[in-house]
Amino acid sequence: MARGQSVHISLSGATQSELVWVVPADTFGCFIRVQLESSSGAGMLGLEHVEVLGSSSEQYVGPRVRDVVCAEGMTVAICTPLSGRGELREKFQRAARADRASVGVLGQLETFHPFVREEESEARAEDALYAASLTAKSGMEKREVFTAIAALEAK
């Protein structure tokens, strides 16, 4: 668990007889670590009663964590994909529609290369259609271009 996510980063004083710590929502783990940090180098903690509530790992249905990397104020869990190509494409498209800059970020990952190429191809086709709409002269040409634009946007 990242230090920044911890509810209690430091505790002091003998007046505290009970500490209840609630983990952030959707937290998954196998271990609990209690770490003492003392500027004098001496730290002591007495545990009379420890109660951990949660569900067994056999009941967990989320992605399997393949690797974990920690840094100051950050924990990154790298998970294996849950789904097939169709669902992966859907997640990519959702990210691309929410923020165009995410296409460049996701394009750095080999998994998303085919989707980035498709997205770039669609963007070029869309730009060409908008350019054609500006140069279309007759009503028939304009109607055909706008029909093609509507079909592209419906995707």
PDB file of C-alpha atoms in Angstrom:
ATOM      1  CA  MET A   1       0.000   0.000   0.000  1.00  0.00           C
ATOM      2  CA  ALA A   2       1.471   3.359  -0.914  1.00  0.00           C
ATOM      3  CA  ARG A   3       2.433   5.590   1.964  1.00  0.00           C
ATOM      4  CA  GLY A   4       0.301   8.364   0.490  1.00  0.00           C
ATOM      5  CA  GLN A   5      -2.788   6.137   0.666  1.00  0.00           C
ATOM      6  CA  SER A   6      -2.278   5.339   4.321  1.00  0.00           C
ATOM      7  CA  VAL A   7      -4.827   6.836   6.663  1.00  0.00           C
ATOM      8  CA  HIS A   8      -2.323   7.019   9.520  1.00  0.00           C
ATOM      9  CA  ILE A   9       1.155   7.917   8.349  1.00  0.00           C
ATOM     10  CA  SER A  10       2.508   8.468  11.847  1.00  0.00           C
ATOM     11  CA  LEU A  11       1.201   7.838  15.342  1.00  0.00           C
ATOM     12  CA  SER A  12       2.495   9.268  18.577  1.00  0.00           C
ATOM     13  CA  GLY A  13       1.608   9.269  22.251  1.00  0.00           C
ATOM     14  CA  ALA A  14       0.460   6.587  24.636  1.00  0.00           C
ATOM     15  CA  THR A  15      -3.109   7.882  24.888  1.00  0.00           C
ATOM     16  CA  GLN A  16      -4.308   5.992  21.855  1.00  0.00           C
ATOM     17  CA  SER A  17      -5.518   2.597  22.967  1.00  0.00           C
ATOM     18  CA  GLU A  18      -7.214   1.485  19.775  1.00  0.00           C
ATOM     19  CA  LEU A  19      -6.492   2.237  16.165  1.00  0.00           C
ATOM     20  CA  VAL A  20      -8.995   1.419  13.447  1.00  0.00           C
ATOM     21  CA  TRP A  21      -7.692   1.768   9.936  1.00  0.00           C
ATOM     22  CA  VAL A  22     -10.014   1.458   6.960  1.00  0.00           C
ATOM     23  CA  VAL A  23      -8.331   0.566   3.687  1.00  0.00           C
ATOM     24  CA  PRO A  24      -9.278   2.452   0.522  1.00  0.00           C
ATOM     25  CA  ALA A  25     -12.134   1.003  -1.549  1.00  0.00           C
ATOM     26  CA  ASP A  26     -11.305  -1.869  -3.918  1.00  0.00           C
ATOM     27  CA  THR A  27      -8.051  -2.674  -2.129  1.00  0.00           C
ATOM     28  CA  PHE A  28      -6.679  -6.164  -2.670  1.00  0.00           C
ATOM     29  CA  GLY A  29      -3.691  -7.713  -0.975  1.00  0.00           C
ATOM     30  CA  CYS A  30      -2.327 -10.748   0.815  1.00  0.00           C
ATOM     31  CA  PHE A  31      -0.236  -9.108   3.528  1.00  0.00           C
ATOM     32  CA  ILE A  32      -0.492  -6.420   6.164  1.00  0.00           C
ATOM     33  CA  ARG A  33       2.654  -4.544   7.087  1.00  0.00           C
ATOM     34  CA  VAL A  34       3.050  -2.509  10.249  1.00  0.00           C
ATOM     35  CA  GLN A  35       6.136  -0.355   9.989  1.00  0.00           C
ATOM     36  CA  LEU A  36       7.660   1.657  12.821  1.00  0.00           C
ATOM     37  CA  GLU A  37       9.589   4.790  12.004  1.00  0.00           C
ATOM     38  CA  SER A  38      11.411   6.583  14.779  1.00  0.00           C
ATOM     39  CA  SER A  39      13.859   9.467  14.572  1.00  0.00           C
ATOM     40  CA  SER A  40      15.743   8.146  17.609  1.00  0.00           C
ATOM     41  CA  GLY A  41      16.109   4.710  16.042  1.00  0.00           C
ATOM     42  CA  ALA A  42      14.122   3.006  18.781  1.00  0.00           C
ATOM     43  CA  GLY A  43      10.519   2.127  18.172  1.00  0.00           C
ATOM     44  CA  MET A  44       8.154  -0.117  20.016  1.00  0.00           C
ATOM     45  CA  LEU A  45       4.670  -1.287  19.255  1.00  0.00           C
ATOM     46  CA  GLY A  46       2.559  -3.633  21.296  1.00  0.00           C
ATOM     47  CA  LEU A  47      -0.202  -5.480  19.510  1.00  0.00           C
ATOM     48  CA  GLU A  48      -2.809  -6.913  21.807  1.00  0.00           C
ATOM     49  CA  HIS A  49      -5.474  -7.631  19.222  1.00  0.00           C
ATOM     50  CA  VAL A  50      -5.332  -7.488  15.426  1.00  0.00           C
ATOM     51  CA  GLU A  51      -8.472  -8.083  13.413  1.00  0.00           C
ATOM     52  CA  VAL A  52      -8.419  -8.187   9.626  1.00  0.00           C
ATOM     53  CA  LEU A  53     -11.728  -8.177   7.797  1.00  0.00           C
ATOM     54  CA  GLY A  54     -12.038  -9.035   4.151  1.00  0.00           C
ATOM     55  CA  SER A  55     -12.656 -11.832   1.732  1.00  0.00           C
ATOM     56  CA  SER A  56     -10.529 -14.780   0.789  1.00  0.00           C
ATOM     57  CA  SER A  57      -8.341 -14.476  -2.306  1.00  0.00           C
ATOM     58  CA  GLU A  58     -10.303 -17.355  -3.853  1.00  0.00           C
ATOM     59  CA  GLN A  59     -13.354 -15.060  -3.917  1.00  0.00           C
ATOM     60  CA  TYR A  60     -11.497 -12.232  -5.679  1.00  0.00           C
ATOM     61  CA  VAL A  61     -12.576 -11.924  -9.320  1.00  0.00           C
ATOM     62  CA  GLY A  62     -10.452  -8.963 -10.425  1.00  0.00           C
ATOM     63  CA  PRO A  63      -7.323  -9.022 -12.571  1.00  0.00           C
ATOM     64  CA  ARG A  64      -4.262 -10.975 -11.473  1.00  0.00           C
ATOM     65  CA  VAL A  65      -1.413  -8.696 -10.464  1.00  0.00           C
ATOM     66  CA  ARG A  66       1.731  -9.581 -12.415  1.00  0.00           C
ATOM     67  CA  ASP A  67       4.100  -6.998 -10.939  1.00  0.00           C
ATOM     68  CA  VAL A  68       4.073  -4.153  -8.424  1.00  0.00           C
ATOM     69  CA  VAL A  69       6.306  -1.086  -8.462  1.00  0.00           C
ATOM     70  CA  CYS A  70       6.435   1.400  -5.583  1.00  0.00           C
ATOM     71  CA  ALA A  71       7.813   4.927  -5.326  1.00  0.00           C
ATOM     72  CA  GLU A  72       7.272   7.879  -3.000  1.00  0.00           C
ATOM     73  CA  GLY A  73       3.515   8.440  -2.768  1.00  0.00           C
ATOM     74  CA  MET A  74       2.717   5.930  -5.506  1.00  0.00           C
ATOM     75  CA  THR A  75       2.058   2.234  -6.016  1.00  0.00           C
ATOM     76  CA  VAL A  76       1.568   0.759  -9.488  1.00  0.00           C
ATOM     77  CA  ALA A  77       0.081  -2.700  -9.914  1.00  0.00           C
ATOM     78  CA  ILE A  78       0.576  -4.204 -13.364  1.00  0.00           C
ATOM     79  CA  CYS A  79      -2.276  -6.575 -14.148  1.00  0.00           C
ATOM     80  CA  THR A  80      -2.664  -9.117 -16.905  1.00  0.00           C
ATOM     81  CA  PRO A  81      -5.552  -8.372 -19.274  1.00  0.00           C
ATOM     82  CA  LEU A  82      -8.959  -9.619 -18.200  1.00  0.00           C
ATOM     83  CA  SER A  83     -10.557  -9.692 -21.575  1.00  0.00           C
ATOM     84  CA  GLY A  84     -10.218 -10.367 -25.247  1.00  0.00           C
ATOM     85  CA  ARG A  85      -9.427  -8.036 -28.101  1.00  0.00           C
ATOM     86  CA  GLY A  86     -12.976  -6.687 -28.446  1.00  0.00           C
ATOM     87  CA  GLU A  87     -13.197  -5.516 -24.865  1.00  0.00           C
ATOM     88  CA  LEU A  88      -9.673  -4.100 -25.046  1.00  0.00           C
ATOM     89  CA  ARG A  89     -10.674  -2.105 -28.140  1.00  0.00           C
ATOM     90  CA  GLU A  90     -13.760  -0.809 -26.304  1.00  0.00           C
ATOM     91  CA  LYS A  91     -11.616   0.404 -23.378  1.00  0.00           C
ATOM     92  CA  PHE A  92      -9.186   2.072 -25.807  1.00  0.00           C
ATOM     93  CA  GLN A  93     -12.000   3.835 -27.659  1.00  0.00           C
ATOM     94  CA  ARG A  94     -13.536   5.014 -24.387  1.00  0.00           C
ATOM     95  CA  ALA A  95     -10.176   6.506 -23.356  1.00  0.00           C
ATOM     96  CA  ALA A  96      -9.688   8.095 -26.791  1.00  0.00           C
ATOM     97  CA  ARG A  97     -13.138   9.700 -26.753  1.00  0.00           C
ATOM     98  CA  ALA A  98     -12.676  11.001 -23.210  1.00  0.00           C
ATOM     99  CA  ASP A  99      -9.280  12.571 -23.950  1.00  0.00           C
ATOM    100  CA  ARG A 100      -7.545  12.636 -27.349  1.00  0.00           C
ATOM    101  CA  ALA A 101      -4.148  12.915 -25.624  1.00  0.00           C
ATOM    102  CA  SER A 102      -4.600   9.405 -24.234  1.00  0.00           C
ATOM    103  CA  VAL A 103      -4.186   7.985 -27.768  1.00  0.00           C
ATOM    104  CA  GLY A 104      -0.553   9.123 -27.739  1.00  0.00           C
ATOM    105  CA  VAL A 105       0.009   7.731 -24.264  1.00  0.00           C
ATOM    106  CA  LEU A 106      -1.602   4.366 -25.051  1.00  0.00           C
ATOM    107  CA  GLY A 107       0.245   4.292 -28.376  1.00  0.00           C
ATOM    108  CA  GLN A 108       3.465   3.819 -26.415  1.00  0.00           C
ATOM    109  CA  LEU A 109       2.220   0.385 -25.356  1.00  0.00           C
ATOM    110  CA  GLU A 110       2.541  -2.380 -27.949  1.00  0.00           C
ATOM    111  CA  THR A 111      -0.830  -3.848 -26.951  1.00  0.00           C
ATOM    112  CA  PHE A 112      -2.601  -0.774 -28.306  1.00  0.00           C
ATOM    113  CA  HIS A 113      -0.624  -0.300 -31.572  1.00  0.00           C
ATOM    114  CA  PRO A 114      -3.357  -1.805 -33.822  1.00  0.00           C
ATOM    115  CA  PHE A 115      -6.008   0.392 -32.199  1.00  0.00           C
ATOM    116  CA  VAL A 116      -3.850   3.512 -32.550  1.00  0.00           C
ATOM    117  CA  ARG A 117      -3.369   2.777 -36.270  1.00  0.00           C
ATOM    118  CA  GLU A 118      -7.148   2.336 -36.690  1.00  0.00           C
ATOM    119  CA  GLU A 119      -7.804   5.555 -34.776  1.00  0.00           C
ATOM    120  CA  GLU A 120      -5.308   7.489 -36.902  1.00  0.00           C
ATOM    121  CA  SER A 121      -6.806   6.035 -40.094  1.00  0.00           C
ATOM    122  CA  GLU A 122     -10.315   7.028 -39.014  1.00  0.00           C
ATOM    123  CA  ALA A 123      -9.102  10.526 -38.100  1.00  0.00           C
ATOM    124  CA  ARG A 124      -7.524  10.930 -41.566  1.00  0.00           C
ATOM    125  CA  ALA A 125     -10.739   9.731 -43.246  1.00  0.00           C
ATOM    126  CA  GLU A 126     -12.785  12.119 -41.116  1.00  0.00           C
ATOM    127  CA  ASP A 127     -10.472  15.049 -41.962  1.00  0.00           C
ATOM    128  CA  ALA A 128     -10.704  14.192 -45.669  1.00  0.00           C
ATOM    129  CA  LEU A 129     -14.503  14.115 -45.508  1.00  0.00           C
ATOM    130  CA  TYR A 130     -14.667  17.479 -43.737  1.00  0.00           C
ATOM    131  CA  ALA A 131     -12.307  18.925 -46.363  1.00  0.00           C
ATOM    132  CA  ALA A 132     -14.530  17.451 -49.101  1.00  0.00           C
ATOM    133  CA  SER A 133     -17.583  19.049 -47.486  1.00  0.00           C
ATOM    134  CA  LEU A 134     -15.943  22.453 -47.864  1.00  0.00           C
ATOM    135  CA  THR A 135     -15.170  21.906 -51.559  1.00  0.00           C
ATOM    136  CA  ALA A 136     -18.418  20.143 -52.558  1.00  0.00           C
ATOM    137  CA  LYS A 137     -20.254  22.212 -55.144  1.00  0.00           C
ATOM    138  CA  SER A 138     -23.547  20.533 -55.962  1.00  0.00           C
ATOM    139  CA  GLY A 139     -26.283  19.598 -53.522  1.00  0.00           C
ATOM    140  CA  MET A 140     -25.833  15.924 -54.407  1.00  0.00           C
ATOM    141  CA  GLU A 141     -22.094  16.013 -53.583  1.00  0.00           C
ATOM    142  CA  LYS A 142     -22.783  17.768 -50.276  1.00  0.00           C
ATOM    143  CA  ARG A 143     -25.463  15.229 -49.363  1.00  0.00           C
ATOM    144  CA  GLU A 144     -23.103  12.293 -50.083  1.00  0.00           C
ATOM    145  CA  VAL A 145     -20.304  13.846 -48.030  1.00  0.00           C
ATOM    146  CA  PHE A 146     -22.586  14.596 -45.068  1.00  0.00           C
ATOM    147  CA  THR A 147     -23.995  11.054 -45.196  1.00  0.00           C
ATOM    148  CA  ALA A 148     -20.439   9.657 -45.091  1.00  0.00           C
ATOM    149  CA  ILE A 149     -19.548  11.984 -42.186  1.00  0.00           C
ATOM    150  CA  ALA A 150     -22.639  10.881 -40.249  1.00  0.00           C
ATOM    151  CA  ALA A 151     -21.755   7.213 -40.829  1.00  0.00           C
ATOM    152  CA  LEU A 152     -18.200   7.802 -39.601  1.00  0.00           C
ATOM    153  CA  GLU A 153     -19.383   9.664 -36.495  1.00  0.00           C
ATOM    154  CA  ALA A 154     -21.908   6.917 -35.730  1.00  0.00           C
ATOM    155  CA  LYS A 155     -19.028   4.444 -35.342  1.00  0.00           C
TER     156      LYS A 155
END
